[in-house]
PDB file of C-alpha atoms in Angstrom:
ATOM      1  CA  UNK A  11     108.537 129.481  65.131  1.00 92.00           C
ATOM      2  CA  UNK A  12     109.165 126.010  66.558  1.00 94.00           C
ATOM      3  CA  UNK A  13     106.779 125.296  69.483  1.00 96.00           C
ATOM      4  CA  UNK A  14     107.590 122.292  71.661  1.00 97.00           C
ATOM      5  CA  UNK A  15     105.452 121.115  74.542  1.00 97.00           C
ATOM      6  CA  UNK A  16     107.157 119.131  77.347  1.00 97.00           C
ATOM      7  CA  UNK A  17     104.539 116.886  78.881  1.00 95.00           C
ATOM      8  CA  UNK A  18     103.939 113.790  80.933  1.00 93.00           C
ATOM      9  CA  UNK A  19     101.011 112.884  83.168  1.00 89.00           C
ATOM     10  CA  UNK A  20     103.509 111.741  85.801  1.00 87.00           C
ATOM     11  CA  UNK A  21     105.467 114.206  87.979  1.00 88.00           C
ATOM     12  CA  UNK A  22     109.125 114.089  88.832  1.00 88.00           C
ATOM     13  CA  UNK A  23     110.345 112.831  85.457  1.00 92.00           C
ATOM     14  CA  UNK A  24     112.345 115.921  84.393  1.00 94.00           C
ATOM     15  CA  UNK A  25     109.845 118.143  82.525  1.00 96.00           C
ATOM     16  CA  UNK A  26     111.119 121.444  83.985  1.00 97.00           C
ATOM     17  CA  UNK A  27     114.775 120.428  83.719  1.00 97.00           C
ATOM     18  CA  UNK A  28     114.182 119.484  80.067  1.00 98.00           C
ATOM     19  CA  UNK A  29     112.440 122.828  79.379  1.00 98.00           C
ATOM     20  CA  UNK A  30     115.082 124.941  81.057  1.00 98.00           C
ATOM     21  CA  UNK A  31     118.084 123.081  79.635  1.00 98.00           C
ATOM     22  CA  UNK A  32     116.881 122.955  76.003  1.00 98.00           C
ATOM     23  CA  UNK A  33     115.779 126.578  76.234  1.00 98.00           C
ATOM     24  CA  UNK A  34     119.170 127.726  77.453  1.00 98.00           C
ATOM     25  CA  UNK A  35     121.011 125.676  74.795  1.00 98.00           C
ATOM     26  CA  UNK A  36     118.832 127.266  72.063  1.00 98.00           C
ATOM     27  CA  UNK A  37     119.290 130.765  73.504  1.00 97.00           C
ATOM     28  CA  UNK A  38     123.107 130.219  73.529  1.00 96.00           C
ATOM     29  CA  UNK A  39     122.871 129.791  69.768  1.00 95.00           C
ATOM     30  CA  UNK A  40     121.769 133.409  69.472  1.00 95.00           C
ATOM     31  CA  UNK A  41     118.039 132.780  68.964  1.00 93.00           C
ATOM     32  CA  UNK A  42     115.259 134.309  70.967  1.00 97.00           C
ATOM     33  CA  UNK A  43     113.555 131.662  73.130  1.00 98.00           C
ATOM     34  CA  UNK A  44     110.331 131.853  75.092  1.00 98.00           C
ATOM     35  CA  UNK A  45     109.645 129.479  78.005  1.00 98.00           C
ATOM     36  CA  UNK A  46     105.996 129.132  79.179  1.00 98.00           C
ATOM     37  CA  UNK A  47     105.059 127.872  82.612  1.00 98.00           C
ATOM     38  CA  UNK A  48     101.607 126.218  82.314  1.00 96.00           C
ATOM     39  CA  UNK A  49     101.768 124.560  85.725  1.00 96.00           C
ATOM     40  CA  UNK A  50      99.895 126.314  88.537  1.00 95.00           C
ATOM     41  CA  UNK A  51     102.552 124.967  90.908  1.00 94.00           C
ATOM     42  CA  UNK A  52     104.997 127.142  89.001  1.00 95.00           C
ATOM     43  CA  UNK A  53     108.058 124.992  89.144  1.00 96.00           C
ATOM     44  CA  UNK A  54     109.547 126.700  86.042  1.00 97.00           C
ATOM     45  CA  UNK A  55     108.830 130.134  87.454  1.00 97.00           C
ATOM     46  CA  UNK A  56     110.384 129.145  90.794  1.00 96.00           C
ATOM     47  CA  UNK A  57     113.400 127.800  88.996  1.00 97.00           C
ATOM     48  CA  UNK A  58     114.263 131.377  87.978  1.00 97.00           C
ATOM     49  CA  UNK A  59     113.634 132.630  91.543  1.00 96.00           C
ATOM     50  CA  UNK A  60     110.407 134.436  90.608  1.00 94.00           C
ATOM     51  CA  UNK A  61     107.319 134.336  92.773  1.00 90.00           C
ATOM     52  CA  UNK A  62     103.778 135.381  91.923  1.00 82.00           C
ATOM     53  CA  UNK A  63     103.757 138.039  94.644  1.00 85.00           C
ATOM     54  CA  UNK A  64     106.560 139.936  92.914  1.00 87.00           C
ATOM     55  CA  UNK A  65     105.142 139.807  89.370  1.00 92.00           C
ATOM     56  CA  UNK A  66     103.318 142.496  87.501  1.00 91.00           C
ATOM     57  CA  UNK A  67     101.455 139.975  85.257  1.00 95.00           C
ATOM     58  CA  UNK A  68     101.445 136.255  84.607  1.00 95.00           C
ATOM     59  CA  UNK A  69     100.323 133.695  81.986  1.00 96.00           C
ATOM     60  CA  UNK A  70      96.929 133.722  83.672  1.00 93.00           C
ATOM     61  CA  UNK A  71      96.486 137.432  82.847  1.00 94.00           C
ATOM     62  CA  UNK A  72      97.446 136.803  79.215  1.00 95.00           C
ATOM     63  CA  UNK A  73      95.064 133.801  78.793  1.00 92.00           C
ATOM     64  CA  UNK A  74      92.123 135.379  80.620  1.00 89.00           C
ATOM     65  CA  UNK A  75      92.416 138.873  79.088  1.00 88.00           C
ATOM     66  CA  UNK A  76      89.488 139.985  76.921  1.00 82.00           C
ATOM     67  CA  UNK A  77      91.587 142.759  75.383  1.00 82.00           C
ATOM     68  CA  UNK A  78      95.158 141.465  74.938  1.00 86.00           C
ATOM     69  CA  UNK A  79      97.531 144.328  74.290  1.00 90.00           C
ATOM     70  CA  UNK A  80     101.288 144.502  73.510  1.00 90.00           C
ATOM     71  CA  UNK A  81     101.724 146.376  76.825  1.00 93.00           C
ATOM     72  CA  UNK A  82     100.196 143.461  78.767  1.00 94.00           C
ATOM     73  CA  UNK A  83     102.398 140.919  76.902  1.00 94.00           C
ATOM     74  CA  UNK A  84     105.428 142.997  77.723  1.00 94.00           C
ATOM     75  CA  UNK A  85     104.437 143.224  81.361  1.00 95.00           C
ATOM     76  CA  UNK A  86     104.078 139.420  81.634  1.00 96.00           C
ATOM     77  CA  UNK A  87     107.346 138.657  79.762  1.00 96.00           C
ATOM     78  CA  UNK A  88     110.301 138.262  82.059  1.00 97.00           C
ATOM     79  CA  UNK A  89     113.947 138.259  80.749  1.00 97.00           C
ATOM     80  CA  UNK A  90     115.653 135.332  82.592  1.00 97.00           C
ATOM     81  CA  UNK A  91     118.785 135.037  80.596  1.00 95.00           C
ATOM     82  CA  UNK A  92     120.542 136.114  77.430  1.00 95.00           C
ATOM     83  CA  UNK A  93     117.963 135.630  74.633  1.00 97.00           C
ATOM     84  CA  UNK A  94     115.827 133.727  77.184  1.00 98.00           C
ATOM     85  CA  UNK A  95     112.353 134.901  78.269  1.00 98.00           C
ATOM     86  CA  UNK A  96     109.609 133.504  80.489  1.00 98.00           C
ATOM     87  CA  UNK A  97     105.850 133.733  80.819  1.00 98.00           C
ATOM     88  CA  UNK A  98     105.466 132.871  84.464  1.00 97.00           C
ATOM     89  CA  UNK A  99     102.692 130.813  86.064  1.00 96.00           C
ATOM     90  CA  UNK A 100     100.147 131.723  88.770  1.00 93.00           C
ATOM     91  CA  UNK A 101      97.993 129.641  91.046  1.00 93.00           C
ATOM     92  CA  UNK A 102      94.941 131.085  89.252  1.00 92.00           C
ATOM     93  CA  UNK A 103      95.784 128.992  86.198  1.00 91.00           C
ATOM     94  CA  UNK A 104      94.156 126.086  88.124  1.00 90.00           C
ATOM     95  CA  UNK A 105      90.796 127.915  87.965  1.00 89.00           C
ATOM     96  CA  UNK A 106      91.075 128.929  84.296  1.00 85.00           C
ATOM     97  CA  UNK A 107      88.337 126.571  83.082  1.00 78.00           C
ATOM     98  CA  UNK A 108      85.965 127.645  85.843  1.00 80.00           C
ATOM     99  CA  UNK A 109      86.558 131.338  85.293  1.00 72.00           C
ATOM    100  CA  UNK A 110      86.371 131.186  81.483  1.00 73.00           C
ATOM    101  CA  UNK A 111      84.049 128.252  81.108  1.00 67.00           C
ATOM    102  CA  UNK A 112      81.636 130.150  78.842  1.00 65.00           C
ATOM    103  CA  UNK A 113      84.342 131.448  76.518  1.00 70.00           C
ATOM    104  CA  UNK A 114      84.474 129.866  73.072  1.00 71.00           C
ATOM    105  CA  UNK A 115      87.630 127.920  72.111  1.00 76.00           C
ATOM    106  CA  UNK A 116      88.849 127.473  75.653  1.00 83.00           C
ATOM    107  CA  UNK A 117      91.389 124.838  74.524  1.00 87.00           C
ATOM    108  CA  UNK A 118      92.884 127.210  71.916  1.00 89.00           C
ATOM    109  CA  UNK A 119      93.697 130.215  74.070  1.00 92.00           C
ATOM    110  CA  UNK A 120      97.435 129.663  74.106  1.00 95.00           C
ATOM    111  CA  UNK A 121      97.601 128.871  70.410  1.00 93.00           C
ATOM    112  CA  UNK A 122      95.827 132.116  69.565  1.00 92.00           C
ATOM    113  CA  UNK A 123      98.058 134.018  72.057  1.00 93.00           C
ATOM    114  CA  UNK A 124     101.254 132.701  70.407  1.00 94.00           C
ATOM    115  CA  UNK A 125      99.910 133.665  66.966  1.00 92.00           C
ATOM    116  CA  UNK A 126     100.021 137.295  68.112  1.00 89.00           C
ATOM    117  CA  UNK A 127     103.829 137.188  68.731  1.00 89.00           C
ATOM    118  CA  UNK A 128     104.466 137.644  64.994  1.00 77.00           C
ATOM    119  CA  UNK A 129     107.738 135.707  64.803  1.00 82.00           C
ATOM    120  CA  UNK A 130     109.291 137.453  67.837  1.00 92.00           C
ATOM    121  CA  UNK A 131     110.737 134.124  69.019  1.00 96.00           C
ATOM    122  CA  UNK A 132     112.487 131.365  67.109  1.00 96.00           C
ATOM    123  CA  UNK A 133     111.562 128.772  69.692  1.00 97.00           C
ATOM    124  CA  UNK A 134     108.860 128.339  72.327  1.00 98.00           C
ATOM    125  CA  UNK A 135     109.022 125.632  75.021  1.00 98.00           C
ATOM    126  CA  UNK A 136     105.962 124.899  77.138  1.00 98.00           C
ATOM    127  CA  UNK A 137     106.288 123.239  80.516  1.00 98.00           C
ATOM    128  CA  UNK A 138     103.037 121.403  81.328  1.00 95.00           C
ATOM    129  CA  UNK A 139     101.371 120.349  84.589  1.00 93.00           C
ATOM    130  CA  UNK A 140     101.320 116.501  85.150  1.00 91.00           C
ATOM    131  CA  UNK A 141      97.483 116.265  84.831  1.00 88.00           C
ATOM    132  CA  UNK A 142      95.176 116.240  81.879  1.00 86.00           C
ATOM    133  CA  UNK A 143      93.015 119.291  81.827  1.00 88.00           C
ATOM    134  CA  UNK A 144      92.411 122.554  79.976  1.00 91.00           C
ATOM    135  CA  UNK A 145      96.067 123.667  80.552  1.00 94.00           C
ATOM    136  CA  UNK A 146      97.567 120.533  79.006  1.00 93.00           C
ATOM    137  CA  UNK A 147      95.032 120.695  76.222  1.00 91.00           C
ATOM    138  CA  UNK A 148      96.071 124.266  75.467  1.00 93.00           C
ATOM    139  CA  UNK A 149      99.791 123.280  75.469  1.00 95.00           C
ATOM    140  CA  UNK A 150      99.203 120.364  73.110  1.00 93.00           C
ATOM    141  CA  UNK A 151      96.967 122.296  70.751  1.00 92.00           C
ATOM    142  CA  UNK A 152      99.619 125.038  70.422  1.00 93.00           C
ATOM    143  CA  UNK A 153     102.679 122.926  69.584  1.00 93.00           C
ATOM    144  CA  UNK A 154     104.082 120.993  66.620  1.00 92.00           C
ATOM    145  CA  UNK A 155     106.171 118.582  68.718  1.00 95.00           C
ATOM    146  CA  UNK A 156     105.613 116.926  72.083  1.00 96.00           C
ATOM    147  CA  UNK A 157     108.637 115.966  74.171  1.00 97.00           C
ATOM    148  CA  UNK A 158     107.835 113.305  76.740  1.00 96.00           C
ATOM    149  CA  UNK A 159     110.487 112.925  79.420  1.00 96.00           C
ATOM    150  CA  UNK A 160     110.340 109.498  81.027  1.00 95.00           C
ATOM    151  CA  UNK A 161     112.412 108.442  84.021  1.00 93.00           C
ATOM    152  CA  UNK A 162     114.085 105.095  83.269  1.00 91.00           C
ATOM    153  CA  UNK A 163     112.211 103.091  85.893  1.00 88.00           C
ATOM    154  CA  UNK A 164     109.207 100.755  85.644  1.00 84.00           C
ATOM    155  CA  UNK A 165     106.422 102.935  87.156  1.00 80.00           C
ATOM    156  CA  UNK A 166     107.360 105.882  84.912  1.00 81.00           C
ATOM    157  CA  UNK A 167     107.063 103.712  81.839  1.00 84.00           C
ATOM    158  CA  UNK A 168     103.573 102.701  82.988  1.00 78.00           C
ATOM    159  CA  UNK A 169     102.728 106.387  83.256  1.00 78.00           C
ATOM    160  CA  UNK A 170     103.862 106.921  79.681  1.00 88.00           C
ATOM    161  CA  UNK A 171     101.110 104.709  78.423  1.00 85.00           C
ATOM    162  CA  UNK A 172      98.523 107.091  79.887  1.00 85.00           C
ATOM    163  CA  UNK A 173     100.217 110.118  78.256  1.00 88.00           C
ATOM    164  CA  UNK A 174     100.322 108.505  74.817  1.00 89.00           C
ATOM    165  CA  UNK A 175      96.603 107.604  75.148  1.00 87.00           C
ATOM    166  CA  UNK A 176      95.893 111.167  75.843  1.00 84.00           C
ATOM    167  CA  UNK A 177      97.803 112.332  72.770  1.00 86.00           C
ATOM    168  CA  UNK A 178      96.012 109.752  70.670  1.00 85.00           C
ATOM    169  CA  UNK A 179      92.632 110.945  71.832  1.00 82.00           C
ATOM    170  CA  UNK A 180      93.516 114.610  71.264  1.00 81.00           C
ATOM    171  CA  UNK A 181      94.693 114.068  67.741  1.00 78.00           C
ATOM    172  CA  UNK A 182      91.120 113.222  66.740  1.00 75.00           C
ATOM    173  CA  UNK A 183      90.060 116.788  67.607  1.00 74.00           C
ATOM    174  CA  UNK A 184      93.245 118.730  66.871  1.00 73.00           C
ATOM    175  CA  UNK A 185      94.279 119.707  63.329  1.00 68.00           C
ATOM    176  CA  UNK A 186      97.562 118.106  62.376  1.00 69.00           C
ATOM    177  CA  UNK A 187      99.525 115.355  63.958  1.00 78.00           C
ATOM    178  CA  UNK A 188     101.934 116.140  66.699  1.00 86.00           C
ATOM    179  CA  UNK A 189     105.423 114.704  66.464  1.00 91.00           C
ATOM    180  CA  UNK A 190     106.221 112.806  69.646  1.00 93.00           C
ATOM    181  CA  UNK A 191     109.738 112.270  71.004  1.00 96.00           C
ATOM    182  CA  UNK A 192     110.159 110.209  74.156  1.00 97.00           C
ATOM    183  CA  UNK A 193     113.210 111.328  76.194  1.00 97.00           C
ATOM    184  CA  UNK A 194     114.679 108.815  78.649  1.00 96.00           C
ATOM    185  CA  UNK A 195     115.771 110.655  81.778  1.00 96.00           C
ATOM    186  CA  UNK A 196     117.573 110.053  85.055  1.00 95.00           C
ATOM    187  CA  UNK A 197     119.409 107.124  83.498  1.00 95.00           C
ATOM    188  CA  UNK A 198     121.851 105.332  85.766  1.00 92.00           C
ATOM    189  CA  UNK A 199     123.943 102.812  83.815  1.00 89.00           C
ATOM    190  CA  UNK A 200     125.111 101.217  87.132  1.00 91.00           C
ATOM    191  CA  UNK A 201     121.630  99.898  87.960  1.00 92.00           C
ATOM    192  CA  UNK A 202     119.794  97.016  86.374  1.00 92.00           C
ATOM    193  CA  UNK A 203     116.465  98.822  86.774  1.00 89.00           C
ATOM    194  CA  UNK A 204     117.620 101.711  84.461  1.00 92.00           C
ATOM    195  CA  UNK A 205     119.045  99.280  81.927  1.00 94.00           C
ATOM    196  CA  UNK A 206     115.919  97.153  81.762  1.00 93.00           C
ATOM    197  CA  UNK A 207     113.649 100.219  81.641  1.00 91.00           C
ATOM    198  CA  UNK A 208     115.567 101.691  78.729  1.00 93.00           C
ATOM    199  CA  UNK A 209     115.413  98.398  76.865  1.00 94.00           C
ATOM    200  CA  UNK A 210     111.657  98.205  77.431  1.00 92.00           C
ATOM    201  CA  UNK A 211     111.153 101.749  76.213  1.00 93.00           C
ATOM    202  CA  UNK A 212     112.859 100.928  72.905  1.00 93.00           C
ATOM    203  CA  UNK A 213     111.003  97.634  72.577  1.00 93.00           C
ATOM    204  CA  UNK A 214     107.566  99.147  73.238  1.00 91.00           C
ATOM    205  CA  UNK A 215     107.857 102.532  71.513  1.00 92.00           C
ATOM    206  CA  UNK A 216     110.578 102.059  68.894  1.00 88.00           C
ATOM    207  CA  UNK A 217     111.090 105.030  66.673  1.00 87.00           C
ATOM    208  CA  UNK A 218     109.443 107.490  68.987  1.00 93.00           C
ATOM    209  CA  UNK A 219     112.248 107.065  71.557  1.00 96.00           C
ATOM    210  CA  UNK A 220     115.283 109.289  71.289  1.00 97.00           C
ATOM    211  CA  UNK A 221     118.319 107.062  70.831  1.00 95.00           C
ATOM    212  CA  UNK A 222     120.243 108.783  73.651  1.00 95.00           C
ATOM    213  CA  UNK A 223     119.436 109.257  77.334  1.00 96.00           C
ATOM    214  CA  UNK A 224     119.821 111.962  79.955  1.00 97.00           C
ATOM    215  CA  UNK A 225     121.994 110.576  82.790  1.00 96.00           C
ATOM    216  CA  UNK A 226     121.595 111.169  86.524  1.00 95.00           C
ATOM    217  CA  UNK A 227     123.628 114.344  87.127  1.00 96.00           C
ATOM    218  CA  UNK A 228     123.669 116.016  90.537  1.00 95.00           C
ATOM    219  CA  UNK A 229     124.715 119.240  88.839  1.00 96.00           C
ATOM    220  CA  UNK A 230     121.113 119.756  87.697  1.00 96.00           C
ATOM    221  CA  UNK A 231     120.264 120.109  91.396  1.00 96.00           C
ATOM    222  CA  UNK A 232     123.129 122.628  91.857  1.00 96.00           C
ATOM    223  CA  UNK A 233     121.866 124.709  88.907  1.00 97.00           C
ATOM    224  CA  UNK A 234     118.382 124.760  90.269  1.00 96.00           C
ATOM    225  CA  UNK A 235     119.641 125.920  93.631  1.00 96.00           C
ATOM    226  CA  UNK A 236     121.502 128.761  91.869  1.00 96.00           C
ATOM    227  CA  UNK A 237     118.459 129.611  89.781  1.00 97.00           C
ATOM    228  CA  UNK A 238     120.391 129.370  86.488  1.00 97.00           C
ATOM    229  CA  UNK A 239     120.231 126.809  83.640  1.00 97.00           C
ATOM    230  CA  UNK A 240     122.890 124.178  83.856  1.00 97.00           C
ATOM    231  CA  UNK A 241     124.429 125.105  80.482  1.00 97.00           C
ATOM    232  CA  UNK A 242     125.194 128.460  82.056  1.00 96.00           C
ATOM    233  CA  UNK A 243     126.488 127.138  85.377  1.00 96.00           C
ATOM    234  CA  UNK A 244     128.400 124.153  84.055  1.00 96.00           C
ATOM    235  CA  UNK A 245     128.437 123.939  80.234  1.00 96.00           C
ATOM    236  CA  UNK A 246     130.596 120.760  80.211  1.00 96.00           C
ATOM    237  CA  UNK A 247     128.312 118.774  82.587  1.00 97.00           C
ATOM    238  CA  UNK A 248     127.320 115.311  81.488  1.00 97.00           C
ATOM    239  CA  UNK A 249     123.652 116.304  81.579  1.00 97.00           C
ATOM    240  CA  UNK A 250     124.312 119.311  79.302  1.00 97.00           C
ATOM    241  CA  UNK A 251     126.185 117.150  76.778  1.00 98.00           C
ATOM    242  CA  UNK A 252     123.175 114.744  76.729  1.00 98.00           C
ATOM    243  CA  UNK A 253     120.702 117.596  76.062  1.00 98.00           C
ATOM    244  CA  UNK A 254     123.000 118.926  73.305  1.00 97.00           C
ATOM    245  CA  UNK A 255     122.766 115.597  71.597  1.00 97.00           C
ATOM    246  CA  UNK A 256     118.953 115.640  71.990  1.00 97.00           C
ATOM    247  CA  UNK A 257     118.779 119.084  70.466  1.00 97.00           C
ATOM    248  CA  UNK A 258     120.899 118.079  67.534  1.00 95.00           C
ATOM    249  CA  UNK A 259     118.525 115.183  66.874  1.00 95.00           C
ATOM    250  CA  UNK A 260     115.470 117.444  67.042  1.00 95.00           C
ATOM    251  CA  UNK A 261     116.445 120.467  64.985  1.00 88.00           C
ATOM    252  CA  UNK A 262     117.017 118.666  61.655  1.00 72.00           C
ATOM    253  CA  UNK A 263     113.506 117.209  62.078  1.00 59.00           C
ATOM    254  CA  UNK A 264     112.040 120.700  62.399  1.00 59.00           C
ATOM    255  CA  UNK A 265     113.880 121.908  59.296  1.00 52.00           C
ATOM    256  CA  UNK A 266     112.513 119.033  57.266  1.00 46.00           C
ATOM    257  CA  UNK A 267     108.987 119.155  58.659  1.00 49.00           C
TER     258      UNK A 267
END
């Protein structure tokens, strides 16, 4: 089971878009895919037009349960597309550390939870909140690979430094090194700022940067408004083609890992 965490300590860089689009592309290949919304603001959950008030159970229920059962997992698992499933977020996730502060292994709850799935999914993609805390720690501890979307503009690159420092610190306490792939997003080849930011990314972070880039594509906004992944709404869109190339670059790495 490939587990990828999509994370950055800066908001608005394309984390949810990356999670949804890659998830849909993997699902279209006929493999079962689970998306996990770790953000209390529930952007990923909202993307699929789901609200906490209408849910029987959420990721918070799964992570806080003392007696996790298959029935509870089923109740919290939403089918949001063909071969595509979601564990939705809830505002209560923001209080997880306070409510479970005395529980041992607080940073490993998600990892232990995923171990109970017994190969049900070929791929799991985790959408993180843009802050370092117990939720991001859980997401990083559970995965083998970290995808870091970075908007191709100067301030976003400065935020990347903070994210990579966090990963470096966590590797000292986590077993096994996480593979890191930096994904340039919202690239506009018409602007000097995007061109210079992309050049700086490659100069500063070299082999960790994906060789392609995700372009600005207004169709991402259209797909979000329709509550469907862009590969479903417009499979030939520029943004979809970019994420297809990203996926092709990632999957051989998982096979050889």
